[in-house]
mmCIF file of C-alpha atoms in Angstrom:
data_model
loop_
_atom_site.group_PDB
_atom_site.id
_atom_site.type_symbol
_atom_site.label_atom_id
_atom_site.label_comp_id
_atom_site.label_asym_id
_atom_site.label_seq_id
_atom_site.Cartn_x
_atom_site.Cartn_y
_atom_site.Cartn_z
ATOM 1 C CA MET A 1 -12.134 -7.395 21.782
ATOM 2 C CA PRO A 2 -8.874 -5.724 21.590
ATOM 3 C CA PRO A 3 -6.420 -5.257 24.739
ATOM 4 C CA ARG A 4 -7.316 -2.602 27.263
ATOM 5 C CA SER A 5 -3.646 -1.350 27.218
ATOM 6 C CA LEU A 6 -1.239 -1.002 25.025
ATOM 7 C CA PRO A 7 1.316 -3.766 24.576
ATOM 8 C CA HIS A 8 3.722 -1.698 22.616
ATOM 9 C CA LYS A 9 3.783 2.201 23.310
ATOM 10 C CA PRO A 10 6.621 3.493 20.735
ATOM 11 C CA ASP A 11 8.461 6.489 21.458
ATOM 12 C CA CYS A 12 9.801 7.315 17.750
ATOM 13 C CA VAL A 13 8.403 5.240 14.673
ATOM 14 C CA LEU A 14 10.461 5.149 11.440
ATOM 15 C CA VAL A 15 8.039 5.251 8.147
ATOM 16 C CA THR A 16 9.656 4.206 5.004
ATOM 17 C CA GLY A 17 7.859 5.225 2.080
ATOM 18 C CA GLY A 18 5.802 7.748 3.778
ATOM 19 C CA ALA A 19 5.579 10.040 0.903
ATOM 20 C CA GLY A 20 3.823 7.258 -1.049
ATOM 21 C CA PHE A 21 0.106 6.158 -1.432
ATOM 22 C CA ILE A 22 -0.204 3.722 1.981
ATOM 23 C CA GLY A 23 2.453 5.302 3.897
ATOM 24 C CA SER A 24 1.022 8.837 3.384
ATOM 25 C CA ASN A 25 -2.234 7.873 4.482
ATOM 26 C CA PHE A 26 -0.858 6.148 7.541
ATOM 27 C CA LEU A 27 1.127 9.072 8.498
ATOM 28 C CA LEU A 28 -1.696 11.662 7.982
ATOM 29 C CA ARG A 29 -3.688 9.203 10.248
ATOM 30 C CA MET A 30 -0.967 8.867 13.100
ATOM 31 C CA VAL A 31 0.856 11.720 13.296
ATOM 32 C CA ARG A 32 -1.714 14.265 14.678
ATOM 33 C CA ARG A 33 -3.485 11.185 16.727
ATOM 34 C CA TYR A 34 -0.367 10.552 18.448
ATOM 35 C CA ALA A 35 0.977 13.868 19.089
ATOM 36 C CA GLU A 36 3.304 12.632 21.597
ATOM 37 C CA LEU A 37 5.278 10.679 19.440
ATOM 38 C CA GLN A 38 7.861 11.561 17.046
ATOM 39 C CA PHE A 39 7.540 9.942 13.241
ATOM 40 C CA VAL A 40 10.533 9.905 11.063
ATOM 41 C CA ASN A 41 9.623 9.665 6.860
ATOM 42 C CA LEU A 42 12.235 7.903 4.994
ATOM 43 C CA ASP A 43 11.478 8.108 1.559
ATOM 44 C CA LYS A 44 13.569 8.253 -1.928
ATOM 45 C CA LEU A 45 10.806 9.874 -3.509
ATOM 46 C CA THR A 46 10.865 7.859 -6.801
ATOM 47 C CA TYR A 47 7.748 8.508 -9.555
ATOM 48 C CA ALA A 48 5.417 7.608 -6.745
ATOM 49 C CA GLY A 49 6.495 9.401 -3.843
ATOM 50 C CA ASN A 50 4.891 12.908 -3.238
ATOM 51 C CA LEU A 51 5.075 15.218 -0.686
ATOM 52 C CA MET A 52 1.893 17.016 -1.617
ATOM 53 C CA ASN A 53 0.758 13.953 0.074
ATOM 54 C CA LEU A 54 1.644 15.147 3.168
ATOM 55 C CA HIS A 55 1.203 19.040 3.121
ATOM 56 C CA SER A 56 -1.106 19.155 6.034
ATOM 57 C CA ILE A 57 1.054 17.640 8.508
ATOM 58 C CA GLU A 58 4.595 18.899 7.269
ATOM 59 C CA ARG A 59 4.921 21.378 10.032
ATOM 60 C CA GLU A 60 3.854 19.348 13.074
ATOM 61 C CA SER A 61 6.441 19.384 15.632
ATOM 62 C CA ASN A 62 6.534 15.495 15.558
ATOM 63 C CA TYR A 63 7.210 15.072 12.157
ATOM 64 C CA THR A 64 10.355 14.848 10.121
ATOM 65 C CA PHE A 65 10.945 13.912 6.581
ATOM 66 C CA VAL A 66 14.101 12.485 5.151
ATOM 67 C CA ARG A 67 15.077 12.059 1.727
ATOM 68 C CA GLY A 68 17.090 8.837 1.287
ATOM 69 C CA ASP A 69 16.836 5.055 0.187
ATOM 70 C CA VAL A 70 16.302 2.279 2.612
ATOM 71 C CA GLY A 71 18.782 0.423 0.760
ATOM 72 C CA ASP A 72 21.482 3.015 1.893
ATOM 73 C CA LEU A 73 23.124 1.338 4.916
ATOM 74 C CA GLU A 74 24.888 4.352 6.238
ATOM 75 C CA LEU A 75 21.992 6.593 5.956
ATOM 76 C CA VAL A 76 19.831 3.978 7.972
ATOM 77 C CA SER A 77 22.428 3.341 10.691
ATOM 78 C CA LYS A 78 22.621 6.994 11.089
ATOM 79 C CA LEU A 79 19.069 7.541 11.262
ATOM 80 C CA PHE A 80 18.653 4.528 13.899
ATOM 81 C CA ALA A 81 21.517 6.026 15.912
ATOM 82 C CA ARG A 82 20.160 9.645 15.947
ATOM 83 C CA TYR A 83 16.137 9.183 16.495
ATOM 84 C CA GLN A 84 16.639 5.850 18.501
ATOM 85 C CA PHE A 85 13.524 4.165 17.025
ATOM 86 C CA THR A 86 11.597 1.853 18.987
ATOM 87 C CA SER A 87 9.466 1.186 15.909
ATOM 88 C CA VAL A 88 9.850 0.642 12.186
ATOM 89 C CA VAL A 89 6.534 0.320 9.899
ATOM 90 C CA HIS A 90 7.986 -0.368 6.453
ATOM 91 C CA PHE A 91 6.025 0.664 3.572
ATOM 92 C CA ALA A 92 9.127 1.562 1.039
ATOM 93 C CA ALA A 93 8.655 -0.701 -2.034
ATOM 94 C CA GLU A 94 7.999 -1.100 -5.917
ATOM 95 C CA SER A 95 4.714 -2.072 -6.040
ATOM 96 C CA HIS A 96 3.273 -2.207 -9.677
ATOM 97 C CA VAL A 97 3.261 -5.423 -11.255
ATOM 98 C CA ASP A 98 3.621 -3.782 -14.985
ATOM 99 C CA ARG A 99 6.600 -2.177 -13.846
ATOM 100 C CA SER A 100 8.093 -5.458 -12.335
ATOM 101 C CA ILE A 101 7.545 -7.007 -15.434
ATOM 102 C CA ARG A 102 9.530 -4.279 -17.618
ATOM 103 C CA ALA A 103 12.465 -3.892 -14.888
ATOM 104 C CA PRO A 104 12.523 -6.660 -12.421
ATOM 105 C CA LEU A 105 16.005 -5.721 -10.573
ATOM 106 C CA ALA A 106 14.547 -2.540 -9.821
ATOM 107 C CA PHE A 107 12.049 -4.542 -7.805
ATOM 108 C CA VAL A 108 14.876 -6.878 -5.918
ATOM 109 C CA GLN A 109 17.084 -3.828 -5.143
ATOM 110 C CA SER A 110 14.164 -1.901 -3.693
ATOM 111 C CA ASN A 111 12.096 -4.663 -1.791
ATOM 112 C CA ILE A 112 14.540 -7.406 -0.793
ATOM 113 C CA LEU A 113 17.731 -5.666 -0.572
ATOM 114 C CA GLY A 114 15.931 -2.281 1.077
ATOM 115 C CA THR A 115 14.204 -4.676 3.466
ATOM 116 C CA VAL A 116 17.100 -6.547 4.220
ATOM 117 C CA THR A 117 19.069 -3.143 5.120
ATOM 118 C CA LEU A 118 16.475 -2.058 7.537
ATOM 119 C CA LEU A 119 16.155 -5.398 9.204
ATOM 120 C CA ASP A 120 19.712 -5.507 9.732
ATOM 121 C CA SER A 121 20.057 -1.977 11.032
ATOM 122 C CA ALA A 122 17.177 -2.840 13.403
ATOM 123 C CA ARG A 123 18.794 -5.673 15.011
ATOM 124 C CA ARG A 124 21.839 -4.077 15.470
ATOM 125 C CA HIS A 125 20.474 -1.062 16.792
ATOM 126 C CA TRP A 126 17.849 -3.042 19.208
ATOM 127 C CA ASP A 127 20.515 -5.448 20.617
ATOM 128 C CA GLY A 128 19.279 -6.056 24.241
ATOM 129 C CA GLN A 129 15.872 -4.130 24.031
ATOM 130 C CA MET A 130 14.096 -6.165 21.863
ATOM 131 C CA ASP A 131 10.872 -6.597 24.143
ATOM 132 C CA THR A 132 10.292 -2.880 23.801
ATOM 133 C CA CYS A 133 10.305 -2.752 19.792
ATOM 134 C CA ARG A 134 8.474 -3.395 16.720
ATOM 135 C CA PHE A 135 9.194 -3.976 12.952
ATOM 136 C CA LEU A 136 5.948 -3.886 10.924
ATOM 137 C CA HIS A 137 6.508 -5.094 7.627
ATOM 138 C CA VAL A 138 3.549 -4.221 5.308
ATOM 139 C CA SER A 139 3.112 -7.140 2.593
ATOM 140 C CA THR A 140 1.049 -8.046 -0.066
ATOM 141 C CA ASP A 141 -1.772 -11.019 -0.706
ATOM 142 C CA GLU A 142 -0.006 -11.348 -4.060
ATOM 143 C CA VAL A 143 2.764 -13.660 -2.444
ATOM 144 C CA PHE A 144 0.403 -16.267 -2.213
ATOM 145 C CA GLY A 145 -0.250 -16.317 -6.180
ATOM 146 C CA ALA A 146 -3.680 -16.951 -7.724
ATOM 147 C CA LEU A 147 -7.134 -18.590 -6.758
ATOM 148 C CA GLY A 148 -9.467 -20.503 -8.664
ATOM 149 C CA GLU A 149 -12.990 -19.629 -8.647
ATOM 150 C CA GLU A 150 -13.736 -20.612 -4.911
ATOM 151 C CA GLY A 151 -11.547 -20.718 -1.518
ATOM 152 C CA TYR A 152 -9.487 -17.878 0.427
ATOM 153 C CA PHE A 153 -5.643 -16.917 1.252
ATOM 154 C CA THR A 154 -5.695 -18.019 4.713
ATOM 155 C CA LEU A 155 -2.276 -17.908 7.187
ATOM 156 C CA ALA A 156 -1.796 -21.809 6.139
ATOM 157 C CA SER A 157 -1.899 -20.862 2.251
ATOM 158 C CA PRO A 158 1.681 -21.678 0.819
ATOM 159 C CA TYR A 159 3.940 -18.918 -0.845
ATOM 160 C CA ALA A 160 3.283 -19.267 -4.598
ATOM 161 C CA PRO A 161 4.450 -15.696 -6.333
ATOM 162 C CA ARG A 162 3.870 -15.411 -9.959
ATOM 163 C CA SER A 163 5.271 -12.048 -10.959
ATOM 164 C CA PRO A 164 8.667 -10.389 -10.279
ATOM 165 C CA TYR A 165 6.983 -8.058 -7.877
ATOM 166 C CA SER A 166 5.147 -10.592 -5.683
ATOM 167 C CA ALA A 167 8.427 -12.982 -5.645
ATOM 168 C CA SER A 168 10.493 -9.901 -4.437
ATOM 169 C CA LYS A 169 8.033 -9.010 -1.730
ATOM 170 C CA ALA A 170 7.584 -12.974 -0.794
ATOM 171 C CA ALA A 171 11.477 -13.065 -0.264
ATOM 172 C CA ALA A 172 11.337 -9.665 1.752
ATOM 173 C CA ASP A 173 8.408 -11.910 4.090
ATOM 174 C CA HIS A 174 10.853 -14.703 4.235
ATOM 175 C CA PHE A 175 13.811 -12.515 5.449
ATOM 176 C CA VAL A 176 11.599 -10.615 7.905
ATOM 177 C CA ARG A 177 10.633 -14.188 9.615
ATOM 178 C CA ALA A 178 14.201 -14.942 9.514
ATOM 179 C CA TYR A 179 15.469 -12.173 11.393
ATOM 180 C CA ALA A 180 13.160 -13.120 13.844
ATOM 181 C CA ASN A 181 13.903 -16.711 14.091
ATOM 182 C CA THR A 182 17.611 -16.070 13.850
ATOM 183 C CA TYR A 183 18.116 -12.905 15.919
ATOM 184 C CA GLY A 184 14.695 -12.863 17.888
ATOM 185 C CA LEU A 185 13.637 -9.358 16.268
ATOM 186 C CA PRO A 186 10.129 -8.436 16.954
ATOM 187 C CA ILE A 187 8.542 -8.449 13.572
ATOM 188 C CA ILE A 188 4.851 -8.358 12.573
ATOM 189 C CA ILE A 189 3.732 -8.940 8.907
ATOM 190 C CA SER A 190 0.642 -7.614 7.162
ATOM 191 C CA ASN A 191 -0.675 -9.164 3.812
ATOM 192 C CA CYS A 192 -3.141 -7.034 2.564
ATOM 193 C CA SER A 193 -5.450 -7.108 -0.356
ATOM 194 C CA ASN A 194 -5.847 -4.371 -3.432
ATOM 195 C CA ASN A 195 -5.774 -0.863 -1.598
ATOM 196 C CA PHE A 196 -7.525 1.805 -3.179
ATOM 197 C CA GLY A 197 -8.656 5.784 -2.131
ATOM 198 C CA PRO A 198 -7.217 9.278 -2.100
ATOM 199 C CA TYR A 199 -3.430 9.722 -2.992
ATOM 200 C CA GLN A 200 -2.850 6.519 -5.228
ATOM 201 C CA PHE A 201 -0.994 7.216 -7.911
ATOM 202 C CA PRO A 202 -3.130 6.374 -11.342
ATOM 203 C CA GLU A 203 -0.833 3.549 -12.810
ATOM 204 C CA LYS A 204 -2.999 1.450 -10.768
ATOM 205 C CA LEU A 205 -6.468 0.657 -11.838
ATOM 206 C CA ILE A 206 -8.984 2.577 -9.957
ATOM 207 C CA PRO A 207 -7.266 6.041 -10.256
ATOM 208 C CA LEU A 208 -6.416 5.110 -13.756
ATOM 209 C CA VAL A 209 -10.063 4.521 -14.724
ATOM 210 C CA ILE A 210 -11.040 7.895 -12.775
ATOM 211 C CA LEU A 211 -8.212 10.175 -14.710
ATOM 212 C CA CYS A 212 -9.273 8.405 -17.916
ATOM 213 C CA ALA A 213 -12.858 9.450 -17.658
ATOM 214 C CA LEU A 214 -12.313 12.601 -16.463
ATOM 215 C CA ASP A 215 -10.468 13.371 -19.715
ATOM 216 C CA ARG A 216 -12.805 11.308 -21.882
ATOM 217 C CA ARG A 217 -10.100 8.998 -23.111
ATOM 218 C CA PRO A 218 -9.873 5.262 -23.649
ATOM 219 C CA VAL A 219 -9.956 3.314 -20.278
ATOM 220 C CA PRO A 220 -7.888 0.143 -20.651
ATOM 221 C CA VAL A 221 -9.086 -3.098 -19.554
ATOM 222 C CA TYR A 222 -6.908 -6.244 -19.598
ATOM 223 C CA GLY A 223 -8.231 -9.103 -21.345
ATOM 224 C CA LYS A 224 -11.803 -9.595 -20.669
ATOM 225 C CA GLY A 225 -11.642 -7.726 -17.484
ATOM 226 C CA GLU A 226 -12.824 -11.384 -15.787
ATOM 227 C CA ASN A 227 -9.768 -10.929 -13.309
ATOM 228 C CA VAL A 228 -11.032 -10.769 -9.689
ATOM 229 C CA ARG A 229 -10.091 -8.784 -6.908
ATOM 230 C CA ASP A 230 -10.765 -8.111 -2.976
ATOM 231 C CA TRP A 231 -10.954 -4.340 -2.466
ATOM 232 C CA LEU A 232 -9.769 -2.718 0.765
ATOM 233 C CA HIS A 233 -9.978 1.368 1.363
ATOM 234 C CA VAL A 234 -6.628 2.565 2.382
ATOM 235 C CA GLU A 235 -8.145 4.128 5.298
ATOM 236 C CA ASP A 236 -9.398 0.888 6.589
ATOM 237 C CA HIS A 237 -6.127 -0.733 5.838
ATOM 238 C CA CYS A 238 -4.403 1.969 7.901
ATOM 239 C CA ALA A 239 -6.677 1.719 11.239
ATOM 240 C CA ALA A 240 -5.583 -2.131 10.978
ATOM 241 C CA LEU A 241 -1.863 -1.111 10.672
ATOM 242 C CA GLU A 242 -2.338 0.768 13.575
ATOM 243 C CA LYS A 243 -3.610 -1.627 15.673
ATOM 244 C CA MET A 244 -0.907 -4.071 14.665
ATOM 245 C CA LEU A 245 1.717 -1.448 16.133
ATOM 246 C CA THR A 246 0.073 -0.735 19.361
ATOM 247 C CA HIS A 247 -1.943 -3.870 19.587
ATOM 248 C CA GLY A 248 -0.420 -6.853 17.125
ATOM 249 C CA ALA A 249 1.650 -9.750 18.689
ATOM 250 C CA PRO A 250 5.126 -9.998 17.802
ATOM 251 C CA GLY A 251 5.956 -12.796 15.301
ATOM 252 C CA THR A 252 2.389 -12.780 14.060
ATOM 253 C CA THR A 253 1.053 -12.428 10.440
ATOM 254 C CA TYR A 254 -2.413 -10.724 9.787
ATOM 255 C CA LEU A 255 -4.321 -10.993 7.002
ATOM 256 C CA VAL A 256 -6.364 -7.671 5.976
ATOM 257 C CA GLY A 257 -9.014 -7.611 3.317
ATOM 258 C CA GLY A 258 -12.091 -5.597 2.451
ATOM 259 C CA SER A 259 -14.640 -8.537 1.765
ATOM 260 C CA SER A 260 -15.411 -6.564 -1.563
ATOM 261 C CA GLU A 261 -14.693 -9.226 -4.274
ATOM 262 C CA THR A 262 -15.032 -7.767 -7.490
ATOM 263 C CA SER A 263 -14.158 -8.274 -11.227
ATOM 264 C CA ASN A 264 -12.122 -5.853 -12.956
ATOM 265 C CA LEU A 265 -14.879 -5.047 -15.578
ATOM 266 C CA ASP A 266 -17.355 -4.368 -12.683
ATOM 267 C CA ILE A 267 -15.118 -2.215 -10.950
ATOM 268 C CA VAL A 268 -14.700 -0.181 -14.297
ATOM 269 C CA ARG A 269 -18.137 0.239 -14.843
ATOM 270 C CA LEU A 270 -19.156 1.115 -11.413
ATOM 271 C CA LEU A 271 -16.103 3.528 -11.526
ATOM 272 C CA LEU A 272 -17.365 4.985 -14.537
ATOM 273 C CA ASN A 273 -20.789 5.404 -13.383
ATOM 274 C CA LEU A 274 -19.911 7.638 -10.415
ATOM 275 C CA VAL A 275 -17.744 9.810 -12.672
ATOM 276 C CA ASP A 276 -20.584 10.522 -14.950
ATOM 277 C CA GLU A 277 -23.106 11.145 -11.780
ATOM 278 C CA ALA A 278 -20.278 13.328 -10.303
ATOM 279 C CA MET A 279 -19.846 15.437 -13.408
ATOM 280 C CA GLY A 280 -23.724 15.557 -14.295
ATOM 281 C CA ARG A 281 -23.171 13.577 -17.266
ATOM 282 C CA ALA A 282 -25.853 11.092 -18.567
ATOM 283 C CA PRO A 283 -25.668 7.761 -16.958
ATOM 284 C CA GLY A 284 -23.904 5.432 -18.720
ATOM 285 C CA ALA A 285 -22.325 8.284 -20.964
ATOM 286 C CA SER A 286 -18.508 7.190 -20.227
ATOM 287 C CA GLN A 287 -19.082 3.244 -20.434
ATOM 288 C CA GLU A 288 -18.097 3.462 -24.526
ATOM 289 C CA LEU A 289 -14.644 4.383 -23.020
ATOM 290 C CA ILE A 290 -13.857 0.975 -21.955
ATOM 291 C CA THR A 291 -11.215 -0.361 -24.182
ATOM 292 C CA PHE A 292 -10.167 -4.278 -23.743
ATOM 293 C CA VAL A 293 -6.142 -4.437 -24.531
ATOM 294 C CA ALA A 294 -3.887 -7.527 -24.501
ATOM 295 C CA ASP A 295 -3.469 -9.124 -21.241
ATOM 296 C CA ARG A 296 -0.786 -8.868 -18.548
ATOM 297 C CA PRO A 297 1.653 -11.599 -19.074
ATOM 298 C CA GLY A 298 0.976 -14.088 -16.066
ATOM 299 C CA HIS A 299 -2.088 -12.435 -14.823
ATOM 300 C CA ASP A 300 -3.250 -13.788 -11.875
ATOM 301 C CA PHE A 301 -6.944 -14.746 -11.843
ATOM 302 C CA ARG A 302 -8.355 -13.946 -8.365
ATOM 303 C CA TYR A 303 -7.112 -12.899 -4.811
ATOM 304 C CA ALA A 304 -9.368 -13.095 -1.864
ATOM 305 C CA ILE A 305 -8.566 -12.990 1.944
ATOM 306 C CA ASP A 306 -10.079 -14.398 4.713
ATOM 307 C CA ALA A 307 -9.597 -11.664 7.630
ATOM 308 C CA ARG A 308 -11.819 -13.213 10.219
ATOM 309 C CA GLN A 309 -8.601 -14.103 12.569
ATOM 310 C CA THR A 310 -7.557 -10.481 11.957
ATOM 311 C CA GLN A 311 -10.652 -9.154 12.992
ATOM 312 C CA LYS A 312 -10.870 -11.138 16.245
ATOM 313 C CA ASP A 313 -7.531 -10.727 17.390
ATOM 314 C CA LEU A 314 -7.442 -6.756 16.691
ATOM 315 C CA GLY A 315 -11.016 -6.121 16.860
ATOM 316 C CA TRP A 316 -10.989 -4.494 13.298
ATOM 317 C CA THR A 317 -13.240 -4.708 10.702
ATOM 318 C CA PRO A 318 -13.449 -2.576 7.896
ATOM 319 C CA SER A 319 -15.897 0.436 7.848
ATOM 320 C CA TYR A 320 -16.134 1.443 4.250
ATOM 321 C CA SER A 321 -18.317 -0.669 1.703
ATOM 322 C CA LEU A 322 -17.030 -1.025 -1.919
ATOM 323 C CA GLU A 323 -19.555 1.626 -3.283
ATOM 324 C CA ALA A 324 -18.960 4.217 -0.420
ATOM 325 C CA GLY A 325 -15.332 3.786 -0.992
ATOM 326 C CA LEU A 326 -15.631 4.187 -4.311
ATOM 327 C CA ARG A 327 -17.623 7.128 -4.255
ATOM 328 C CA GLN A 328 -15.320 9.039 -1.605
ATOM 329 C CA THR A 329 -12.168 8.145 -3.749
ATOM 330 C CA VAL A 330 -14.042 9.955 -7.191
ATOM 331 C CA ASN A 331 -15.126 12.601 -5.098
ATOM 332 C CA TRP A 332 -11.447 12.961 -3.724
ATOM 333 C CA TYR A 333 -10.015 13.022 -6.978
ATOM 334 C CA LEU A 334 -12.513 15.508 -8.397
ATOM 335 C CA THR A 335 -11.816 17.918 -5.521
ATOM 336 C CA ASN A 336 -8.185 17.868 -5.517
ATOM 337 C CA GLN A 337 -7.572 18.792 -9.248
ATOM 338 C CA ASP A 338 -3.932 20.490 -8.234
ATOM 339 C CA TRP A 339 -2.803 17.032 -7.031
ATOM 340 C CA LEU A 340 -4.029 15.316 -9.954
ATOM 341 C CA ASN A 341 -2.406 17.937 -12.559
ATOM 342 C CA ALA A 342 1.004 17.487 -10.617
ATOM 343 C CA VAL A 343 0.929 13.653 -11.312
ATOM 344 C CA ASN A 344 -0.809 13.873 -14.813
ATOM 345 C CA ASP A 345 2.396 14.922 -16.562
ATOM 346 C CA GLN A 346 4.502 14.047 -19.423
ATOM 347 C CA SER A 347 6.370 10.952 -18.070
ATOM 348 C CA TYR A 348 2.783 9.708 -16.933
ATOM 349 C CA GLN A 349 1.281 10.355 -20.531
ATOM 350 C CA ALA A 350 4.307 8.494 -22.022
ATOM 351 C CA TYR A 351 3.948 5.480 -19.634
ATOM 352 C CA LEU A 352 0.309 5.106 -20.535
ATOM 353 C CA SER A 353 1.087 5.190 -24.143
ATOM 354 C CA GLU A 354 3.684 2.643 -23.963
ATOM 355 C CA GLN A 355 1.812 0.440 -21.583
ATOM 356 C CA TYR A 356 -1.541 0.278 -23.241
ATOM 357 C CA SER A 357 -0.659 1.513 -26.591
ATOM 358 C CA ILE A 358 -3.756 4.092 -26.480
#
């Protein structure tokens, strides 16, 4: 069971990358739930950052948006001095493996240097008051590398990143722990499995499939589609992050998974059936859209998380089954055409053509 009282009661929370997929879902959950807290969203608004995600809270009195780069030390220091943050929830990151293969230095700049900039600002401004502060770093299960057909990532799993993206996140994790050990920074790390749900930019598999199915165009699947992922609905992830922020123990790493292991091909088939159902098409009508493309270099075979310790320590369990979560996600994309049309622009079309040759 979770503790009955809040061991950490923040006054002002810096949320980095809050216009992105997971960050915006976190803010949508937290801003109205904690009206007495101030939330400051620092986001650079790269291609995947979208203020449309936050339209419903943009006028709330306890929410402020600042456009800027987490790697801008002068800006970050000024924000710490102005708002006196007692908590940081750090989402800001380049997160797409395919893009990291094409442009790895951007991932070093954002994911490593950006994280260290935040850490250093926090340790300077929190000097003498570490006990009342928290730095929650949102990471990924990909830092642990790849699994075979059996086994799970646990807190004892060694780091073995295999892509520029996962290497940059692993390096960031190491810096976060180093600042805890060296400076006493009150850090918490979350390593989560693949997220899905509303507001996800359609370079990732699930929204990509939905968009392609709606437009009746080829649905690209790497290799034979045999790679396995553990899927976690973003609302469940944000519920876990809320508990980490308010009840998490400093210095702790929490593993967050959805217990929904599925191959990529099976996910694609299920999604196509759900789109057909929602669109009133004949059952199986969109299966012919599946198009196998050349596999991603160094494609990790399987990820799977053992989240039992997190469930025990935080009193958290995922609320969505895989099919229920996918159905909710499909319905969200179908009923938010303005959002979908805004991201489905010429640059996105060019990316699809270049990445998959379709």
